[in-house]
Coordinates of C-alpha atoms in Angstrom, one line a residue:
M1 CA 160.4 81.2 164.4
T2 CA 162.8 80.1 167.3
Q3 CA 163.3 76.6 166.1
S4 CA 166.2 74.7 164.6
L5 CA 166.0 74.1 160.8
W6 CA 166.6 70.4 161.4
L7 CA 163.9 70.0 164.0
A8 CA 161.4 72.1 162.0
T9 CA 161.8 70.2 158.7
S10 CA 162.6 66.6 159.8
E11 CA 160.4 64.2 161.7
S12 CA 162.4 62.8 164.5
V13 CA 162.0 59.4 166.2
S14 CA 159.9 59.2 169.4
L15 CA 159.5 56.0 171.4
S16 CA 157.7 55.0 174.6
S17 CA 158.9 56.1 178.0
L18 CA 160.4 53.5 180.5
S19 CA 157.3 52.3 182.4
S20 CA 158.8 49.7 184.8
S21 CA 162.0 49.1 186.7
T22 CA 164.6 47.1 184.8
T23 CA 168.2 45.9 184.7
C24 CA 170.9 46.1 182.0
D25 CA 174.6 45.7 181.5
V26 CA 175.1 49.2 180.2
C27 CA 172.8 52.2 180.7
I28 CA 173.3 55.3 178.5
V29 CA 171.8 58.6 179.7
G30 CA 171.3 60.9 176.7
G31 CA 169.8 60.2 173.2
G32 CA 171.8 62.6 171.1
L33 CA 174.4 61.6 168.5
T34 CA 176.9 60.3 171.0
G35 CA 174.4 58.2 173.0
L36 CA 172.8 56.8 169.9
Y37 CA 176.0 55.9 168.2
T38 CA 177.4 54.3 171.4
A39 CA 174.2 52.3 171.8
Y40 CA 174.5 51.1 168.2
V41 CA 178.2 50.1 168.5
L42 CA 177.7 48.3 171.8
A43 CA 174.5 46.5 170.8
K44 CA 176.3 45.4 167.6
A45 CA 179.0 43.9 169.8
G46 CA 176.4 41.9 171.7
V47 CA 176.2 44.1 174.8
D48 CA 172.9 44.5 176.7
V49 CA 172.3 48.2 176.3
L50 CA 169.5 50.5 177.6
L51 CA 169.3 54.2 176.6
L52 CA 167.3 56.9 178.3
E53 CA 166.5 60.2 176.6
A54 CA 164.8 63.0 178.6
N55 CA 163.1 64.7 175.6
T56 CA 160.1 63.3 173.8
H57 CA 162.2 62.7 170.6
F58 CA 165.8 61.7 169.9
G59 CA 168.2 64.4 168.7
H60 CA 166.2 67.2 170.2
G61 CA 169.0 68.5 172.5
T62 CA 172.4 69.7 171.4
T63 CA 172.5 67.4 168.3
G64 CA 169.4 68.9 166.8
H65 CA 170.7 72.5 167.4
S66 CA 174.1 71.9 165.8
T67 CA 175.4 73.1 162.4
G68 CA 175.7 69.5 161.2
K69 CA 179.2 70.0 160.0
L70 CA 181.1 66.7 160.0
T71 CA 184.7 67.8 159.8
A72 CA 188.2 67.5 161.3
Q73 CA 188.7 71.2 160.7
H74 CA 187.7 72.5 164.1
S75 CA 188.5 76.2 163.7
I76 CA 192.0 77.2 164.7
V77 CA 192.7 74.0 166.6
Y78 CA 195.9 72.3 165.5
A79 CA 198.2 75.2 166.2
N80 CA 196.7 75.4 169.7
L81 CA 197.0 71.6 170.2
L82 CA 200.7 71.7 169.2
E83 CA 201.2 74.2 172.1
K84 CA 199.4 71.9 174.6
L85 CA 200.1 68.4 173.3
S86 CA 202.9 66.4 171.6
V87 CA 203.0 66.2 167.8
D88 CA 201.8 62.5 168.0
E89 CA 198.8 63.5 170.2
A90 CA 197.8 66.3 168.0
Q91 CA 198.1 64.1 164.9
L92 CA 196.0 61.4 166.6
Y93 CA 193.3 64.0 167.3
Y94 CA 193.2 64.8 163.5
Q95 CA 193.3 61.2 162.5
L96 CA 190.5 60.1 164.8
N97 CA 188.2 62.9 163.6
Q98 CA 189.0 62.3 159.9
Q99 CA 188.4 58.6 160.4
A100 CA 185.0 59.4 161.9
I101 CA 184.1 61.0 158.6
E102 CA 185.1 57.9 156.7
K103 CA 183.2 55.6 159.1
V104 CA 180.0 57.7 158.8
T105 CA 180.2 57.8 155.0
Q106 CA 180.3 54.0 155.0
L107 CA 177.7 53.5 157.7
F108 CA 174.9 55.8 156.6
P109 CA 172.7 55.4 153.4
K110 CA 173.9 57.2 150.3
G111 CA 172.5 60.7 150.3
S112 CA 172.6 61.1 154.1
V113 CA 176.2 62.4 154.1
K114 CA 177.3 65.1 151.6
Q115 CA 181.0 65.4 150.7
V116 CA 182.3 69.0 150.9
D117 CA 185.4 71.0 151.5
S118 CA 185.8 72.8 154.8
L119 CA 187.4 76.2 154.7
L120 CA 188.6 78.6 157.3
Y121 CA 188.6 82.2 156.0
A122 CA 190.1 85.5 157.0
Q123 CA 189.1 89.0 156.1
T124 CA 191.8 90.9 158.2
K125 CA 195.6 90.9 158.6
D126 CA 195.3 89.4 162.0
G127 CA 193.0 86.6 160.7
Y128 CA 195.4 85.9 157.9
A129 CA 198.3 85.5 160.5
Q130 CA 196.1 83.0 162.3
L131 CA 195.5 81.1 159.1
L132 CA 199.2 80.9 158.3
K133 CA 199.9 79.6 161.8
E134 CA 197.2 76.9 161.4
W135 CA 198.5 76.0 158.0
N136 CA 202.0 75.5 159.4
A137 CA 200.5 73.2 162.0
Y138 CA 198.8 71.3 159.2
K139 CA 202.2 70.8 157.6
V140 CA 203.7 69.5 160.8
L141 CA 200.9 67.0 161.2
N142 CA 200.8 66.0 157.5
I143 CA 197.3 67.3 157.0
Q144 CA 196.5 67.7 153.3
S145 CA 195.4 71.3 152.7
K146 CA 195.9 74.4 150.6
I147 CA 195.7 78.2 150.9
T148 CA 193.4 79.8 148.4
T149 CA 191.5 83.0 147.6
E150 CA 188.8 81.2 145.7
T151 CA 185.5 80.7 147.6
E152 CA 181.8 80.7 146.9
L153 CA 181.3 83.5 149.5
P154 CA 179.6 86.7 148.2
F155 CA 182.0 89.0 150.0
P156 CA 185.8 89.6 149.8
I157 CA 188.2 87.6 151.8
T158 CA 192.0 87.8 152.4
K159 CA 192.7 84.1 152.3
A160 CA 191.1 80.7 153.0
L161 CA 192.6 77.5 154.3
C162 CA 190.9 74.5 152.7
M163 CA 190.7 71.0 154.1
S164 CA 189.2 68.6 151.5
Q165 CA 187.3 65.3 152.0
Q166 CA 185.1 66.7 154.7
A167 CA 181.3 66.3 155.0
Q168 CA 178.0 67.6 156.4
I169 CA 174.9 65.9 157.6
N170 CA 171.3 66.6 158.7
P171 CA 171.8 65.7 162.4
V172 CA 168.2 64.8 163.0
E173 CA 168.1 62.4 160.0
V174 CA 171.3 60.8 161.2
S175 CA 169.9 60.4 164.7
N176 CA 166.8 58.8 163.3
F177 CA 168.9 56.3 161.4
L178 CA 171.1 55.4 164.4
A179 CA 168.0 55.0 166.7
K180 CA 166.5 52.4 164.3
E181 CA 169.8 50.6 163.7
A182 CA 170.6 50.4 167.4
Q183 CA 167.1 48.9 168.0
A184 CA 167.7 46.4 165.2
M185 CA 170.9 45.4 167.0
G186 CA 169.0 44.8 170.2
A187 CA 169.4 48.0 172.1
K188 CA 166.5 49.1 174.3
L189 CA 165.7 52.8 173.7
Y190 CA 163.3 55.0 175.6
T191 CA 162.3 58.7 175.2
N192 CA 160.5 61.0 177.5
T193 CA 162.4 59.4 180.4
R194 CA 164.3 61.9 182.5
V195 CA 166.9 60.7 185.0
Q196 CA 166.5 62.6 188.3
Q197 CA 168.7 60.6 190.8
L198 CA 171.9 58.6 190.4
N199 CA 173.0 56.2 193.1
I200 CA 176.5 55.5 192.0
A201 CA 177.5 53.4 195.0
Q202 CA 174.5 51.1 194.3
N203 CA 174.8 51.1 190.5
N204 CA 171.3 52.3 190.0
L205 CA 169.3 55.4 188.9
H206 CA 165.8 56.6 189.3
T207 CA 163.7 58.5 186.7
E208 CA 161.3 61.4 187.5
K209 CA 158.5 58.8 187.7
N210 CA 160.6 56.9 190.4
I211 CA 161.3 54.0 188.1
S212 CA 164.7 52.4 188.7
V213 CA 167.4 51.0 186.4
Q214 CA 170.0 48.6 187.8
Y215 CA 173.1 48.7 185.7
K216 CA 176.6 47.3 185.6
K217 CA 178.1 50.3 183.7
L218 CA 176.8 53.8 183.3
I219 CA 177.5 56.2 180.4
L220 CA 176.6 59.9 180.7
C221 CA 176.1 61.4 177.3
S222 CA 173.9 64.3 178.6
H223 CA 176.0 67.1 177.2
Y224 CA 176.8 68.6 180.7
P225 CA 177.3 65.4 182.8
I226 CA 175.0 65.0 185.8
E227 CA 177.9 63.7 187.8
A228 CA 180.2 66.5 186.7
F229 CA 181.4 67.1 190.3
K230 CA 183.3 63.8 190.3
G231 CA 187.0 64.5 189.7
L232 CA 186.1 68.3 189.7
K233 CA 184.8 68.1 186.1
L234 CA 182.3 70.7 187.1
F235 CA 185.1 73.3 187.3
K236 CA 186.9 72.1 184.3
L237 CA 184.1 72.7 181.9
S238 CA 183.1 76.1 180.5
N239 CA 179.8 76.7 178.8
S240 CA 179.2 79.0 175.8
R241 CA 176.1 79.8 173.7
S242 CA 176.0 80.6 170.0
Y243 CA 173.2 81.6 167.6
M244 CA 172.1 80.5 164.1
V245 CA 169.6 81.5 161.5
A246 CA 168.5 79.7 158.3
G247 CA 166.7 80.8 155.2
K248 CA 166.0 79.5 151.7
I249 CA 168.6 79.9 149.0
A250 CA 168.6 79.2 145.2
E251 CA 171.4 76.7 145.2
T252 CA 173.8 74.9 147.6
M253 CA 177.5 75.5 148.1
Q254 CA 180.2 72.9 147.5
G255 CA 182.1 74.0 150.6
Q256 CA 181.3 74.9 154.3
Y257 CA 183.0 77.9 155.8
L258 CA 184.1 79.3 159.2
S259 CA 185.6 82.7 159.8
V260 CA 188.6 83.1 162.1
D261 CA 188.1 86.8 162.7
F262 CA 186.0 88.2 165.5
P263 CA 183.0 87.8 165.6
S264 CA 183.3 84.3 164.1
R265 CA 180.7 83.2 161.5
S266 CA 179.8 79.7 160.4
I267 CA 178.3 79.2 156.9
R268 CA 176.9 76.1 155.2
T269 CA 174.0 75.1 153.0
A270 CA 171.6 72.1 153.1
T271 CA 169.0 70.5 151.0
I272 CA 165.8 69.2 152.8
N273 CA 162.8 68.0 150.9
N274 CA 164.2 69.4 147.7
E275 CA 164.4 72.9 149.2
H276 CA 167.9 74.5 149.6
Y277 CA 168.7 76.3 152.8
L278 CA 171.6 78.6 154.0
V279 CA 172.6 78.2 157.7
L280 CA 174.5 81.1 159.2
G281 CA 175.8 81.1 162.8
G282 CA 178.0 82.8 165.3
A283 CA 177.9 85.4 168.1
N284 CA 179.2 83.6 171.2
H285 CA 178.9 84.4 174.9
I286 CA 179.1 82.6 178.2
A287 CA 175.8 80.6 178.7
G288 CA 173.4 82.4 180.9
E289 CA 175.5 85.6 181.1
T290 CA 173.2 87.7 178.9
V291 CA 169.5 88.5 179.5
N292 CA 168.8 90.2 176.2
T293 CA 169.9 87.8 173.4
E294 CA 167.8 89.4 170.7
P295 CA 170.8 91.5 169.4
Y296 CA 172.8 88.3 168.7
Y297 CA 170.0 87.0 166.5
D298 CA 169.6 90.4 164.9
A299 CA 173.3 90.6 164.0
I300 CA 173.5 87.4 162.0
A301 CA 170.0 87.9 160.5
N302 CA 171.1 91.3 159.2
E303 CA 174.3 89.7 157.7
M304 CA 172.2 87.1 156.0
K305 CA 170.1 89.8 154.4
E306 CA 173.1 92.0 153.5
N307 CA 175.5 89.4 152.2
F308 CA 173.2 86.7 150.8
E309 CA 170.0 88.7 150.2
Q310 CA 168.0 86.1 152.0
E311 CA 165.4 86.4 154.8
P312 CA 165.8 84.1 157.8
I313 CA 163.0 81.7 158.4
Y314 CA 164.3 79.8 161.3
R315 CA 166.5 80.8 164.2
W316 CA 167.9 78.9 167.2
S317 CA 170.8 78.8 169.7
A318 CA 173.2 76.1 170.8
Q319 CA 175.2 75.5 174.0
D320 CA 178.7 74.1 173.8
I321 CA 181.1 72.9 176.5
E322 CA 184.9 73.3 176.5
T323 CA 187.6 71.5 178.5
P324 CA 190.9 73.2 179.6
D325 CA 193.0 71.7 176.8
I326 CA 190.2 71.7 174.2
V327 CA 190.2 67.9 173.8
P328 CA 186.9 66.4 174.9
Y329 CA 186.5 64.3 178.0
V330 CA 185.5 60.7 177.0
G331 CA 186.0 57.7 179.2
R332 CA 185.9 56.8 182.9
I333 CA 184.8 59.9 184.8
T334 CA 187.5 59.2 187.4
N335 CA 189.7 56.2 188.2
S336 CA 187.9 55.7 191.5
L337 CA 184.6 55.0 189.6
P338 CA 185.6 52.5 186.9
N339 CA 182.0 51.8 186.0
V340 CA 180.9 55.4 185.3
F341 CA 181.8 57.0 181.9
I342 CA 181.2 60.4 180.4
A343 CA 181.4 62.0 177.0
T344 CA 181.4 65.8 176.9
G345 CA 183.4 69.0 176.1
Y346 CA 183.2 68.9 172.3
R347 CA 183.7 72.6 171.9
K348 CA 181.2 73.0 169.0
W349 CA 182.6 70.0 167.2
G350 CA 180.4 67.3 168.5
I351 CA 179.5 65.7 165.2
S352 CA 182.8 64.1 164.4
N353 CA 183.7 63.8 168.1
S354 CA 180.5 61.9 168.8
F355 CA 181.6 59.1 166.6
V356 CA 185.1 59.2 168.1
A357 CA 183.5 59.0 171.5
G358 CA 181.3 56.1 170.7
D359 CA 184.3 54.0 169.5
I360 CA 186.3 54.9 172.6
L361 CA 183.4 54.0 175.0
S362 CA 182.8 50.8 173.2
S363 CA 186.4 49.8 173.4
L364 CA 186.6 50.6 177.1
I365 CA 183.4 48.6 177.9
T366 CA 184.1 45.6 175.6
G367 CA 187.8 45.4 176.5
S368 CA 188.9 45.9 172.9
R369 CA 192.4 47.3 172.5
S370 CA 191.6 49.0 169.2
E371 CA 191.3 52.5 170.7
D372 CA 194.2 52.6 173.2
G373 CA 195.7 55.8 171.9
A374 CA 192.4 57.5 171.7
I375 CA 191.5 56.4 175.2
A376 CA 194.5 58.1 176.6
L377 CA 194.2 61.2 174.6
Y378 CA 190.5 61.8 175.5
S379 CA 190.7 60.4 179.1
P380 CA 188.9 62.7 181.6
S381 CA 191.6 61.8 184.1
R382 CA 194.5 63.0 181.9
T383 CA 197.0 65.1 183.8
K384 CA 197.2 68.6 182.5
F385 CA 197.2 70.4 185.9
G386 CA 198.2 73.9 184.8
A387 CA 195.6 74.4 182.2
Q388 CA 192.9 72.7 184.3
F389 CA 193.8 74.9 187.3
M390 CA 193.5 78.1 185.3
Q391 CA 190.2 76.9 183.8
M392 CA 189.0 76.2 187.4
L393 CA 189.9 79.7 188.4
K394 CA 188.3 81.2 185.3
V395 CA 185.1 79.2 185.4
G396 CA 184.9 78.9 189.2
G397 CA 185.4 82.6 189.6
F398 CA 182.6 83.4 187.2
V399 CA 180.4 80.9 188.9
A400 CA 181.0 82.4 192.3
K401 CA 180.4 85.9 191.0
E402 CA 177.1 84.9 189.4
F403 CA 176.0 83.0 192.5
I404 CA 176.5 86.1 194.7
T405 CA 175.2 88.8 192.3
G406 CA 172.3 86.6 191.4
Y407 CA 171.0 86.7 194.9
M408 CA 171.7 90.4 195.2
R409 CA 170.1 91.6 192.0
N410 CA 167.6 88.8 191.1
A411 CA 166.3 87.7 194.5
S412 CA 162.9 87.0 193.0
A413 CA 164.1 85.0 190.0
P414 CA 163.7 81.2 190.1
T415 CA 166.5 79.3 191.7
C416 CA 168.3 76.7 189.5
T417 CA 167.7 73.3 190.9
H418 CA 171.3 72.2 190.1
L419 CA 173.4 74.1 192.7
G420 CA 171.1 77.0 193.7
C421 CA 172.2 79.9 191.4
K422 CA 169.6 82.4 190.4
T423 CA 168.4 82.0 186.8
K424 CA 167.9 84.8 184.2
W425 CA 165.0 85.2 181.8
N426 CA 166.1 85.0 178.2
E427 CA 163.7 87.1 176.2
A428 CA 164.6 85.9 172.7
D429 CA 164.5 82.2 173.4
E430 CA 161.9 82.5 176.2
T431 CA 163.9 80.4 178.6
W432 CA 165.2 80.6 182.1
D433 CA 169.0 80.4 181.8
C434 CA 171.5 79.6 184.6
P435 CA 174.7 81.6 184.3
C436 CA 176.6 79.2 186.7
H437 CA 176.7 75.9 184.8
G438 CA 174.4 76.5 181.8
S439 CA 171.2 74.7 182.8
R440 CA 168.2 76.0 180.8
F441 CA 164.5 75.7 181.5
N442 CA 161.4 76.6 179.4
A443 CA 158.8 79.1 180.5
Q444 CA 157.0 76.4 182.5
G445 CA 160.2 75.6 184.4
E446 CA 160.8 72.2 182.7
V447 CA 164.4 71.3 182.1
L448 CA 165.7 71.9 178.6
E449 CA 169.4 71.4 179.2
G450 CA 171.4 70.1 182.2
P451 CA 173.2 69.6 184.5
A452 CA 170.0 70.3 186.4
V453 CA 167.5 67.4 186.4
Q454 CA 164.7 68.9 188.5
P455 CA 162.2 71.5 187.2
L456 CA 162.2 75.1 188.4
K457 CA 159.8 76.1 191.2
L458 CA 157.9 79.0 189.7
D459 CA 155.4 79.6 192.5

């Protein structure tokens, strides 16, 4: 079935929708891992927090469709960061994400977080060269690691790069825990409450039922921020979609794996209700670019059968956003709007970065100086003009092409309610996908993923 393993096997928290207009100090839009953790941290600090989630349950967006890997090993990242940032900045990125693992281990109940090793593996000469380059970056940044040929994988590899003391979670269970803890701290949480209008100048928003929220500060944790056009964030974010399958397996692994060769593959195991599962993912493409996505599912399903002799039971896809310099955007959306904050651009590594983001946002709002270095590193307003300009050309050019060709080739297709691009029907997931900025709608036209907030007109 086309449903995430986590959502299919774990009962997620659903609360009442917002039924009357209200006020708050901080309004958070988005009830995934970032929004829930931020609500928890702020409420614990005594801040008046209100959180709005568009879905009927928490964690049903990007969080519930993730791999659940809680790690600082974000593929080939540190060698790339050393080309874009200073040694101190790259080292801080590692430290923040590693500290997130330690915080999560302390915060959540025993059994909610499984300690594992994370391994990047190569099967080709080119892949091995990438591993060596990344390993050298680890040495520069004092990251404990080792090169090995020993893995639990049922196929040959050239080498693997192991980072110990990493972890994995069930993202829905963790979301449930955070929702309950945030409420216990005094946060007001609502599900089935979709924001459809932001009035930034007046510090208020309106839901689809025309209920208003007056706030002092606004945090957008809605994956692709509704107000992405501020500071041209719209053209600094690229959207990609990847695919996952899951099936039962006899026993779990002690490690979690990611290939560095093309096409990339992500491998982990999980235990849910005393049943062991294998999760295999990969096969990326620009979101909305491909109409027939069935071959992507078929490719990883066939690999599960061939390499692990297991039949997939669940399958799902996930959408991920990347910034020009691959460091997420977390903080004030622009200096001219000091009361509006965003958290986005996790580049498939939103589990650890969600906890980093929550601490940064809390520090900014409460005035704490504990996250000063992180605030600067993750700032949406950081000056990296060259990389941003190239990303604007790349993404903006693709958007312009899709806008024009959409009207020429798909004149009868529904128009995305975000900025007017023509959507494409995704046969495998049974969704209308927008190739311009990644909005997704179900067969009835209801919004599944933003930045769109209005449903499609299917008449």
